[in-house]
């Protein structure tokens, strides 16, 4: 921590003007913008704890409580301008207390605490205030994906690998794959939140205090699940930052892949996804254009979020294992931008996904042109005709080459080539007739026979979606329970603080 400037002992000392404008003013403004409520809650909870443990008597605690309450009512923080008279927001509050109570009584509030544990507690409160709404948005997106996956559980699409048509599946199967990844991402962010949800208060500067403080009570009053145990770690560990932002980075890196697919699938050449007019912009000069620009905005906002989250990890890199400014103040204010841009992505994609429709004519056309059902022909030859898969693969490859060469459709134009290739390879006639061949290479059959765990067939997909919904329900319940715990701790703090005020 920098040396206190112009606090109480020497009000004639002011910071260097450049230091004031480049460091102290931005830090003060960041605290004013993001952490005022956290400061208030920490002061009140610490005062309640000091009284509850007998460190302060009621005669000492009550006037401090009354002064804190008066400051909250009388000082409009939003209008404050940094002057350099005090170093930071913490010392501003202490200066106000001193003016109202005198130096002896005002100074007692800071018993058994430090700006070190205060700062990390503030940052954790700030992160929790942003993680929880982000989790809410993520779970809402998960619910949306599950709902649309169920709606589109029989809607054929072309699945691509390496940018080329590969096999038919259903849109619900694709969205379920996206959902599975999202659920793992949410679990990672929940795990990060659990790390954030441990209170540093009571660590003081580094080694706790000789006073009989109650760290569990402080954690409860501040809405944390428990105290972080090691006091050195309370002020030195930054894994609550790195775990949070690495989780955010992965979330939007992964969503970026979905967004890129949507960009590709909505292109004129592919066209298997239709974006309704409410999500389309027109060209100012080209009358025929339908530009699904929300997809582009999701892409660049997701990339901004990844970049901001990654930058937070870079800022933490090679920092010493101790309390240091790199992890605090302006770094945290910078990191909050990831929550803002990420929230916009989640809101937009949650609105867009249900509005999308698959273009069945274009899907059929692309299936026909690409012969992507031919894998099932090879599989069926193994099951029905007893061929090795390599023999079956060679026959199927010859069929697809001949159909593509004439721009035909495999179900209509592929049988004769198949019959001839089979006889040449197997030295006998096939038992598969024209009608059976057409059924085997139909996209509906391709999907239907893949009724295995994780597959796209109706039974397998329905089972999967039921499991996703159960997992989502658990996540939703945990969000609600966390909100209830936060509300209960806030109410308990208010009740205890009001009692200190002597208000009946």
XYZ file of C-alpha atoms in Angstrom, residues 8 11 23 85 155 162 179 321 409 425:
10
model
C -4.974 13.377 9.765
C -3.286 18.131 6.312
C -3.097 6.991 -9.852
C -6.849 15.819 0.724
C -35.396 -31.171 -37.684
C -13.468 -29.483 -41.536
C -25.641 -27.146 -24.257
C 2.621 -13.920 -3.656
C -29.340 -37.814 -55.825
C -16.167 -56.490 -54.957
